[in-house]
């Protein structure tokens, strides 16, 4: 209830509610909507022992899943269909919604909260997980 927080203070996480953060400054992001995003998050969590890095989920609309990656790591990669990179490439400005650690943050929540200011989802690992999810979705029924 009123126990002191054991969370590390990370300056890009808002104190309450949620805020948009400019991608490419503190982090890049990749958004995958719907069930594919949730499957990718499940697989990443399983592969990393429950600590894949920060992942934000959206409860309404596209039901997006935002995987937060190191700044500058999403540009120049060929992401699978359905994976939308957010970064600060030349001529691009992208914003990513970031919820507070608790309280009223609906429709956003932390699926996997950040554990340190410089701890992010590994880009190569995420890319391979998304390719696996894409292959599984394309496989004929009964072959999965």
mmCIF file with all atom_site columns, C-alpha atoms in Angstrom:
data_model
loop_
_atom_site.group_PDB
_atom_site.id
_atom_site.type_symbol
_atom_site.label_atom_id
_atom_site.label_alt_id
_atom_site.label_comp_id
_atom_site.label_asym_id
_atom_site.label_entity_id
_atom_site.label_seq_id
_atom_site.pdbx_PDB_ins_code
_atom_site.Cartn_x
_atom_site.Cartn_y
_atom_site.Cartn_z
_atom_site.occupancy
_atom_site.B_iso_or_equiv
_atom_site.pdbx_formal_charge
_atom_site.auth_seq_id
_atom_site.auth_comp_id
_atom_site.auth_asym_id
_atom_site.auth_atom_id
_atom_site.pdbx_PDB_model_num
ATOM 1   C CA . UNK A 1 1   ? 0.000  0.000   0.000   1.00 0.00 ? 1   UNK A CA 1
ATOM 2   C CA . UNK A 1 2   ? 2.307  2.776   1.198   1.00 0.00 ? 2   UNK A CA 1
ATOM 3   C CA . UNK A 1 3   ? 5.462  0.681   0.956   1.00 0.00 ? 3   UNK A CA 1
ATOM 4   C CA . UNK A 1 4   ? 8.457  2.435   -0.529  1.00 0.00 ? 4   UNK A CA 1
ATOM 5   C CA . UNK A 1 5   ? 9.014  1.766   -4.204  1.00 0.00 ? 5   UNK A CA 1
ATOM 6   C CA . UNK A 1 6   ? 11.801 -0.649  -5.049  1.00 0.00 ? 6   UNK A CA 1
ATOM 7   C CA . UNK A 1 7   ? 11.832 0.540   -8.668  1.00 0.00 ? 7   UNK A CA 1
ATOM 8   C CA . UNK A 1 8   ? 14.832 2.297   -10.118 1.00 0.00 ? 8   UNK A CA 1
ATOM 9   C CA . UNK A 1 9   ? 13.973 5.881   -11.067 1.00 0.00 ? 9   UNK A CA 1
ATOM 10  C CA . UNK A 1 10  ? 14.015 6.169   -14.852 1.00 0.00 ? 10  UNK A CA 1
ATOM 11  C CA . UNK A 1 11  ? 13.522 9.729   -16.045 1.00 0.00 ? 11  UNK A CA 1
ATOM 12  C CA . UNK A 1 12  ? 11.618 8.891   -19.251 1.00 0.00 ? 12  UNK A CA 1
ATOM 13  C CA . UNK A 1 13  ? 8.850  7.094   -17.304 1.00 0.00 ? 13  UNK A CA 1
ATOM 14  C CA . UNK A 1 14  ? 6.125  9.564   -16.260 1.00 0.00 ? 14  UNK A CA 1
ATOM 15  C CA . UNK A 1 15  ? 5.194  9.857   -12.593 1.00 0.00 ? 15  UNK A CA 1
ATOM 16  C CA . UNK A 1 16  ? 1.503  9.289   -13.377 1.00 0.00 ? 16  UNK A CA 1
ATOM 17  C CA . UNK A 1 17  ? -0.766 8.519   -16.288 1.00 0.00 ? 17  UNK A CA 1
ATOM 18  C CA . UNK A 1 18  ? 1.074  8.197   -19.575 1.00 0.00 ? 18  UNK A CA 1
ATOM 19  C CA . UNK A 1 19  ? 2.991  10.485  -21.904 1.00 0.00 ? 19  UNK A CA 1
ATOM 20  C CA . UNK A 1 20  ? 4.314  10.413  -25.434 1.00 0.00 ? 20  UNK A CA 1
ATOM 21  C CA . UNK A 1 21  ? 8.101  10.163  -25.697 1.00 0.00 ? 21  UNK A CA 1
ATOM 22  C CA . UNK A 1 22  ? 10.062 11.000  -28.827 1.00 0.00 ? 22  UNK A CA 1
ATOM 23  C CA . UNK A 1 23  ? 11.554 7.841   -30.297 1.00 0.00 ? 23  UNK A CA 1
ATOM 24  C CA . UNK A 1 24  ? 15.261 7.856   -31.011 1.00 0.00 ? 24  UNK A CA 1
ATOM 25  C CA . UNK A 1 25  ? 16.171 9.924   -27.948 1.00 0.00 ? 25  UNK A CA 1
ATOM 26  C CA . UNK A 1 26  ? 16.074 7.512   -24.983 1.00 0.00 ? 26  UNK A CA 1
ATOM 27  C CA . UNK A 1 27  ? 14.876 4.483   -26.948 1.00 0.00 ? 27  UNK A CA 1
ATOM 28  C CA . UNK A 1 28  ? 13.518 3.269   -30.278 1.00 0.00 ? 28  UNK A CA 1
ATOM 29  C CA . UNK A 1 29  ? 10.441 1.067   -30.441 1.00 0.00 ? 29  UNK A CA 1
ATOM 30  C CA . UNK A 1 30  ? 8.779  -1.540  -32.604 1.00 0.00 ? 30  UNK A CA 1
ATOM 31  C CA . UNK A 1 31  ? 4.990  -1.884  -32.471 1.00 0.00 ? 31  UNK A CA 1
ATOM 32  C CA . UNK A 1 32  ? 3.247  -5.111  -33.399 1.00 0.00 ? 32  UNK A CA 1
ATOM 33  C CA . UNK A 1 33  ? -0.536 -5.062  -33.231 1.00 0.00 ? 33  UNK A CA 1
ATOM 34  C CA . UNK A 1 34  ? -2.963 -7.642  -31.888 1.00 0.00 ? 34  UNK A CA 1
ATOM 35  C CA . UNK A 1 35  ? -2.346 -11.304 -31.242 1.00 0.00 ? 35  UNK A CA 1
ATOM 36  C CA . UNK A 1 36  ? 0.961  -11.351 -33.139 1.00 0.00 ? 36  UNK A CA 1
ATOM 37  C CA . UNK A 1 37  ? 2.368  -8.757  -30.762 1.00 0.00 ? 37  UNK A CA 1
ATOM 38  C CA . UNK A 1 38  ? 1.194  -10.710 -27.743 1.00 0.00 ? 38  UNK A CA 1
ATOM 39  C CA . UNK A 1 39  ? 2.634  -13.949 -29.165 1.00 0.00 ? 39  UNK A CA 1
ATOM 40  C CA . UNK A 1 40  ? 5.961  -12.216 -29.717 1.00 0.00 ? 40  UNK A CA 1
ATOM 41  C CA . UNK A 1 41  ? 5.922  -10.860 -26.148 1.00 0.00 ? 41  UNK A CA 1
ATOM 42  C CA . UNK A 1 42  ? 5.121  -14.343 -24.778 1.00 0.00 ? 42  UNK A CA 1
ATOM 43  C CA . UNK A 1 43  ? 7.992  -15.877 -26.741 1.00 0.00 ? 43  UNK A CA 1
ATOM 44  C CA . UNK A 1 44  ? 10.451 -13.149 -25.727 1.00 0.00 ? 44  UNK A CA 1
ATOM 45  C CA . UNK A 1 45  ? 9.520  -13.542 -22.072 1.00 0.00 ? 45  UNK A CA 1
ATOM 46  C CA . UNK A 1 46  ? 9.977  -17.297 -22.293 1.00 0.00 ? 46  UNK A CA 1
ATOM 47  C CA . UNK A 1 47  ? 13.347 -16.999 -24.045 1.00 0.00 ? 47  UNK A CA 1
ATOM 48  C CA . UNK A 1 48  ? 14.732 -14.467 -21.567 1.00 0.00 ? 48  UNK A CA 1
ATOM 49  C CA . UNK A 1 49  ? 13.526 -15.995 -18.320 1.00 0.00 ? 49  UNK A CA 1
ATOM 50  C CA . UNK A 1 50  ? 10.872 -13.304 -17.890 1.00 0.00 ? 50  UNK A CA 1
ATOM 51  C CA . UNK A 1 51  ? 13.094 -10.260 -18.482 1.00 0.00 ? 51  UNK A CA 1
ATOM 52  C CA . UNK A 1 52  ? 13.104 -9.379  -22.191 1.00 0.00 ? 52  UNK A CA 1
ATOM 53  C CA . UNK A 1 53  ? 13.412 -5.643  -21.559 1.00 0.00 ? 53  UNK A CA 1
ATOM 54  C CA . UNK A 1 54  ? 10.612 -3.058  -21.485 1.00 0.00 ? 54  UNK A CA 1
ATOM 55  C CA . UNK A 1 55  ? 7.376  -3.954  -23.267 1.00 0.00 ? 55  UNK A CA 1
ATOM 56  C CA . UNK A 1 56  ? 4.236  -1.790  -23.231 1.00 0.00 ? 56  UNK A CA 1
ATOM 57  C CA . UNK A 1 57  ? 0.792  -3.160  -24.126 1.00 0.00 ? 57  UNK A CA 1
ATOM 58  C CA . UNK A 1 58  ? -2.289 -1.307  -25.294 1.00 0.00 ? 58  UNK A CA 1
ATOM 59  C CA . UNK A 1 59  ? -5.732 -2.524  -24.170 1.00 0.00 ? 59  UNK A CA 1
ATOM 60  C CA . UNK A 1 60  ? -7.859 -0.931  -26.881 1.00 0.00 ? 60  UNK A CA 1
ATOM 61  C CA . UNK A 1 61  ? -7.795 -0.011  -30.549 1.00 0.00 ? 61  UNK A CA 1
ATOM 62  C CA . UNK A 1 62  ? -5.136 -1.982  -32.383 1.00 0.00 ? 62  UNK A CA 1
ATOM 63  C CA . UNK A 1 63  ? -4.091 -3.636  -29.106 1.00 0.00 ? 63  UNK A CA 1
ATOM 64  C CA . UNK A 1 64  ? -0.523 -2.687  -29.930 1.00 0.00 ? 64  UNK A CA 1
ATOM 65  C CA . UNK A 1 65  ? 2.525  -4.103  -28.206 1.00 0.00 ? 65  UNK A CA 1
ATOM 66  C CA . UNK A 1 66  ? 5.499  -1.713  -28.043 1.00 0.00 ? 66  UNK A CA 1
ATOM 67  C CA . UNK A 1 67  ? 8.924  -3.284  -27.652 1.00 0.00 ? 67  UNK A CA 1
ATOM 68  C CA . UNK A 1 68  ? 11.426 -0.655  -26.461 1.00 0.00 ? 68  UNK A CA 1
ATOM 69  C CA . UNK A 1 69  ? 14.895 -1.031  -27.991 1.00 0.00 ? 69  UNK A CA 1
ATOM 70  C CA . UNK A 1 70  ? 18.173 0.904   -27.676 1.00 0.00 ? 70  UNK A CA 1
ATOM 71  C CA . UNK A 1 71  ? 18.128 4.273   -29.473 1.00 0.00 ? 71  UNK A CA 1
ATOM 72  C CA . UNK A 1 72  ? 19.209 4.044   -33.089 1.00 0.00 ? 72  UNK A CA 1
ATOM 73  C CA . UNK A 1 73  ? 18.701 0.269   -33.297 1.00 0.00 ? 73  UNK A CA 1
ATOM 74  C CA . UNK A 1 74  ? 15.553 0.061   -35.449 1.00 0.00 ? 74  UNK A CA 1
ATOM 75  C CA . UNK A 1 75  ? 16.722 2.079   -38.454 1.00 0.00 ? 75  UNK A CA 1
ATOM 76  C CA . UNK A 1 76  ? 18.195 0.291   -41.434 1.00 0.00 ? 76  UNK A CA 1
ATOM 77  C CA . UNK A 1 77  ? 16.679 -3.087  -40.520 1.00 0.00 ? 77  UNK A CA 1
ATOM 78  C CA . UNK A 1 78  ? 14.183 -4.973  -42.637 1.00 0.00 ? 78  UNK A CA 1
ATOM 79  C CA . UNK A 1 79  ? 11.388 -5.566  -40.120 1.00 0.00 ? 79  UNK A CA 1
ATOM 80  C CA . UNK A 1 80  ? 8.712  -8.153  -40.969 1.00 0.00 ? 80  UNK A CA 1
ATOM 81  C CA . UNK A 1 81  ? 5.295  -7.108  -42.213 1.00 0.00 ? 81  UNK A CA 1
ATOM 82  C CA . UNK A 1 82  ? 3.199  -5.913  -39.298 1.00 0.00 ? 82  UNK A CA 1
ATOM 83  C CA . UNK A 1 83  ? 6.190  -4.584  -37.329 1.00 0.00 ? 83  UNK A CA 1
ATOM 84  C CA . UNK A 1 84  ? 6.259  -0.790  -37.256 1.00 0.00 ? 84  UNK A CA 1
ATOM 85  C CA . UNK A 1 85  ? 9.558  0.786   -36.173 1.00 0.00 ? 85  UNK A CA 1
ATOM 86  C CA . UNK A 1 86  ? 9.540  4.095   -34.288 1.00 0.00 ? 86  UNK A CA 1
ATOM 87  C CA . UNK A 1 87  ? 12.804 6.030   -34.455 1.00 0.00 ? 87  UNK A CA 1
ATOM 88  C CA . UNK A 1 88  ? 14.373 9.362   -35.314 1.00 0.00 ? 88  UNK A CA 1
ATOM 89  C CA . UNK A 1 89  ? 15.655 8.630   -38.806 1.00 0.00 ? 89  UNK A CA 1
ATOM 90  C CA . UNK A 1 90  ? 16.407 11.532  -41.064 1.00 0.00 ? 90  UNK A CA 1
ATOM 91  C CA . UNK A 1 91  ? 13.158 13.368  -41.762 1.00 0.00 ? 91  UNK A CA 1
ATOM 92  C CA . UNK A 1 92  ? 11.171 11.204  -39.329 1.00 0.00 ? 92  UNK A CA 1
ATOM 93  C CA . UNK A 1 93  ? 9.634  12.092  -36.001 1.00 0.00 ? 93  UNK A CA 1
ATOM 94  C CA . UNK A 1 94  ? 7.944  9.292   -34.061 1.00 0.00 ? 94  UNK A CA 1
ATOM 95  C CA . UNK A 1 95  ? 6.356  9.239   -30.634 1.00 0.00 ? 95  UNK A CA 1
ATOM 96  C CA . UNK A 1 96  ? 5.777  6.258   -28.362 1.00 0.00 ? 96  UNK A CA 1
ATOM 97  C CA . UNK A 1 97  ? 3.254  6.145   -25.482 1.00 0.00 ? 97  UNK A CA 1
ATOM 98  C CA . UNK A 1 98  ? 4.878  5.346   -22.133 1.00 0.00 ? 98  UNK A CA 1
ATOM 99  C CA . UNK A 1 99  ? 2.795  4.580   -19.023 1.00 0.00 ? 99  UNK A CA 1
ATOM 100 C CA . UNK A 1 100 ? 3.691  5.327   -15.425 1.00 0.00 ? 100 UNK A CA 1
ATOM 101 C CA . UNK A 1 101 ? 4.738  2.348   -13.320 1.00 0.00 ? 101 UNK A CA 1
ATOM 102 C CA . UNK A 1 102 ? 1.361  2.250   -11.622 1.00 0.00 ? 102 UNK A CA 1
ATOM 103 C CA . UNK A 1 103 ? -1.882 4.057   -11.072 1.00 0.00 ? 103 UNK A CA 1
ATOM 104 C CA . UNK A 1 104 ? -4.295 5.047   -13.798 1.00 0.00 ? 104 UNK A CA 1
ATOM 105 C CA . UNK A 1 105 ? -2.545 4.387   -17.091 1.00 0.00 ? 105 UNK A CA 1
ATOM 106 C CA . UNK A 1 106 ? -5.384 2.802   -19.097 1.00 0.00 ? 106 UNK A CA 1
ATOM 107 C CA . UNK A 1 107 ? -5.303 1.920   -21.976 1.00 0.00 ? 107 UNK A CA 1
ATOM 108 C CA . UNK A 1 108 ? -1.560 1.346   -21.512 1.00 0.00 ? 108 UNK A CA 1
ATOM 109 C CA . UNK A 1 109 ? 0.283  -0.937  -19.122 1.00 0.00 ? 109 UNK A CA 1
ATOM 110 C CA . UNK A 1 110 ? 3.720  -2.429  -18.672 1.00 0.00 ? 110 UNK A CA 1
ATOM 111 C CA . UNK A 1 111 ? 3.766  -6.031  -19.880 1.00 0.00 ? 111 UNK A CA 1
ATOM 112 C CA . UNK A 1 112 ? 7.425  -6.133  -18.812 1.00 0.00 ? 112 UNK A CA 1
ATOM 113 C CA . UNK A 1 113 ? 8.532  -3.031  -16.903 1.00 0.00 ? 113 UNK A CA 1
ATOM 114 C CA . UNK A 1 114 ? 12.023 -1.627  -17.380 1.00 0.00 ? 114 UNK A CA 1
ATOM 115 C CA . UNK A 1 115 ? 14.549 -2.788  -14.808 1.00 0.00 ? 115 UNK A CA 1
ATOM 116 C CA . UNK A 1 116 ? 17.253 -0.192  -15.561 1.00 0.00 ? 116 UNK A CA 1
ATOM 117 C CA . UNK A 1 117 ? 17.497 2.999   -17.621 1.00 0.00 ? 117 UNK A CA 1
ATOM 118 C CA . UNK A 1 118 ? 19.773 1.328   -20.169 1.00 0.00 ? 118 UNK A CA 1
ATOM 119 C CA . UNK A 1 119 ? 18.132 -2.134  -20.294 1.00 0.00 ? 119 UNK A CA 1
ATOM 120 C CA . UNK A 1 120 ? 16.149 -2.680  -23.516 1.00 0.00 ? 120 UNK A CA 1
ATOM 121 C CA . UNK A 1 121 ? 14.813 -5.434  -25.741 1.00 0.00 ? 121 UNK A CA 1
ATOM 122 C CA . UNK A 1 122 ? 17.642 -6.814  -27.885 1.00 0.00 ? 122 UNK A CA 1
ATOM 123 C CA . UNK A 1 123 ? 16.964 -5.854  -31.536 1.00 0.00 ? 123 UNK A CA 1
ATOM 124 C CA . UNK A 1 124 ? 18.333 -9.066  -33.075 1.00 0.00 ? 124 UNK A CA 1
ATOM 125 C CA . UNK A 1 125 ? 16.375 -11.242 -30.665 1.00 0.00 ? 125 UNK A CA 1
ATOM 126 C CA . UNK A 1 126 ? 13.157 -9.314  -31.349 1.00 0.00 ? 126 UNK A CA 1
ATOM 127 C CA . UNK A 1 127 ? 13.692 -9.513  -35.118 1.00 0.00 ? 127 UNK A CA 1
ATOM 128 C CA . UNK A 1 128 ? 14.099 -13.295 -34.956 1.00 0.00 ? 128 UNK A CA 1
ATOM 129 C CA . UNK A 1 129 ? 11.066 -13.703 -32.692 1.00 0.00 ? 129 UNK A CA 1
ATOM 130 C CA . UNK A 1 130 ? 8.953  -11.613 -35.083 1.00 0.00 ? 130 UNK A CA 1
ATOM 131 C CA . UNK A 1 131 ? 10.131 -13.697 -38.048 1.00 0.00 ? 131 UNK A CA 1
ATOM 132 C CA . UNK A 1 132 ? 9.183  -16.867 -36.156 1.00 0.00 ? 132 UNK A CA 1
ATOM 133 C CA . UNK A 1 133 ? 5.722  -15.460 -35.341 1.00 0.00 ? 133 UNK A CA 1
ATOM 134 C CA . UNK A 1 134 ? 5.279  -14.460 -38.983 1.00 0.00 ? 134 UNK A CA 1
ATOM 135 C CA . UNK A 1 135 ? 6.293  -17.949 -40.211 1.00 0.00 ? 135 UNK A CA 1
ATOM 136 C CA . UNK A 1 136 ? 3.948  -19.620 -37.732 1.00 0.00 ? 136 UNK A CA 1
ATOM 137 C CA . UNK A 1 137 ? 1.040  -17.421 -38.849 1.00 0.00 ? 137 UNK A CA 1
ATOM 138 C CA . UNK A 1 138 ? 1.738  -18.273 -42.511 1.00 0.00 ? 138 UNK A CA 1
ATOM 139 C CA . UNK A 1 139 ? 2.002  -22.026 -41.934 1.00 0.00 ? 139 UNK A CA 1
ATOM 140 C CA . UNK A 1 140 ? -0.938 -24.105 -43.171 1.00 0.00 ? 140 UNK A CA 1
ATOM 141 C CA . UNK A 1 141 ? -3.345 -25.307 -40.452 1.00 0.00 ? 141 UNK A CA 1
ATOM 142 C CA . UNK A 1 142 ? -2.271 -28.617 -38.956 1.00 0.00 ? 142 UNK A CA 1
ATOM 143 C CA . UNK A 1 143 ? 1.450  -28.039 -39.625 1.00 0.00 ? 143 UNK A CA 1
ATOM 144 C CA . UNK A 1 144 ? 2.050  -25.950 -36.506 1.00 0.00 ? 144 UNK A CA 1
#
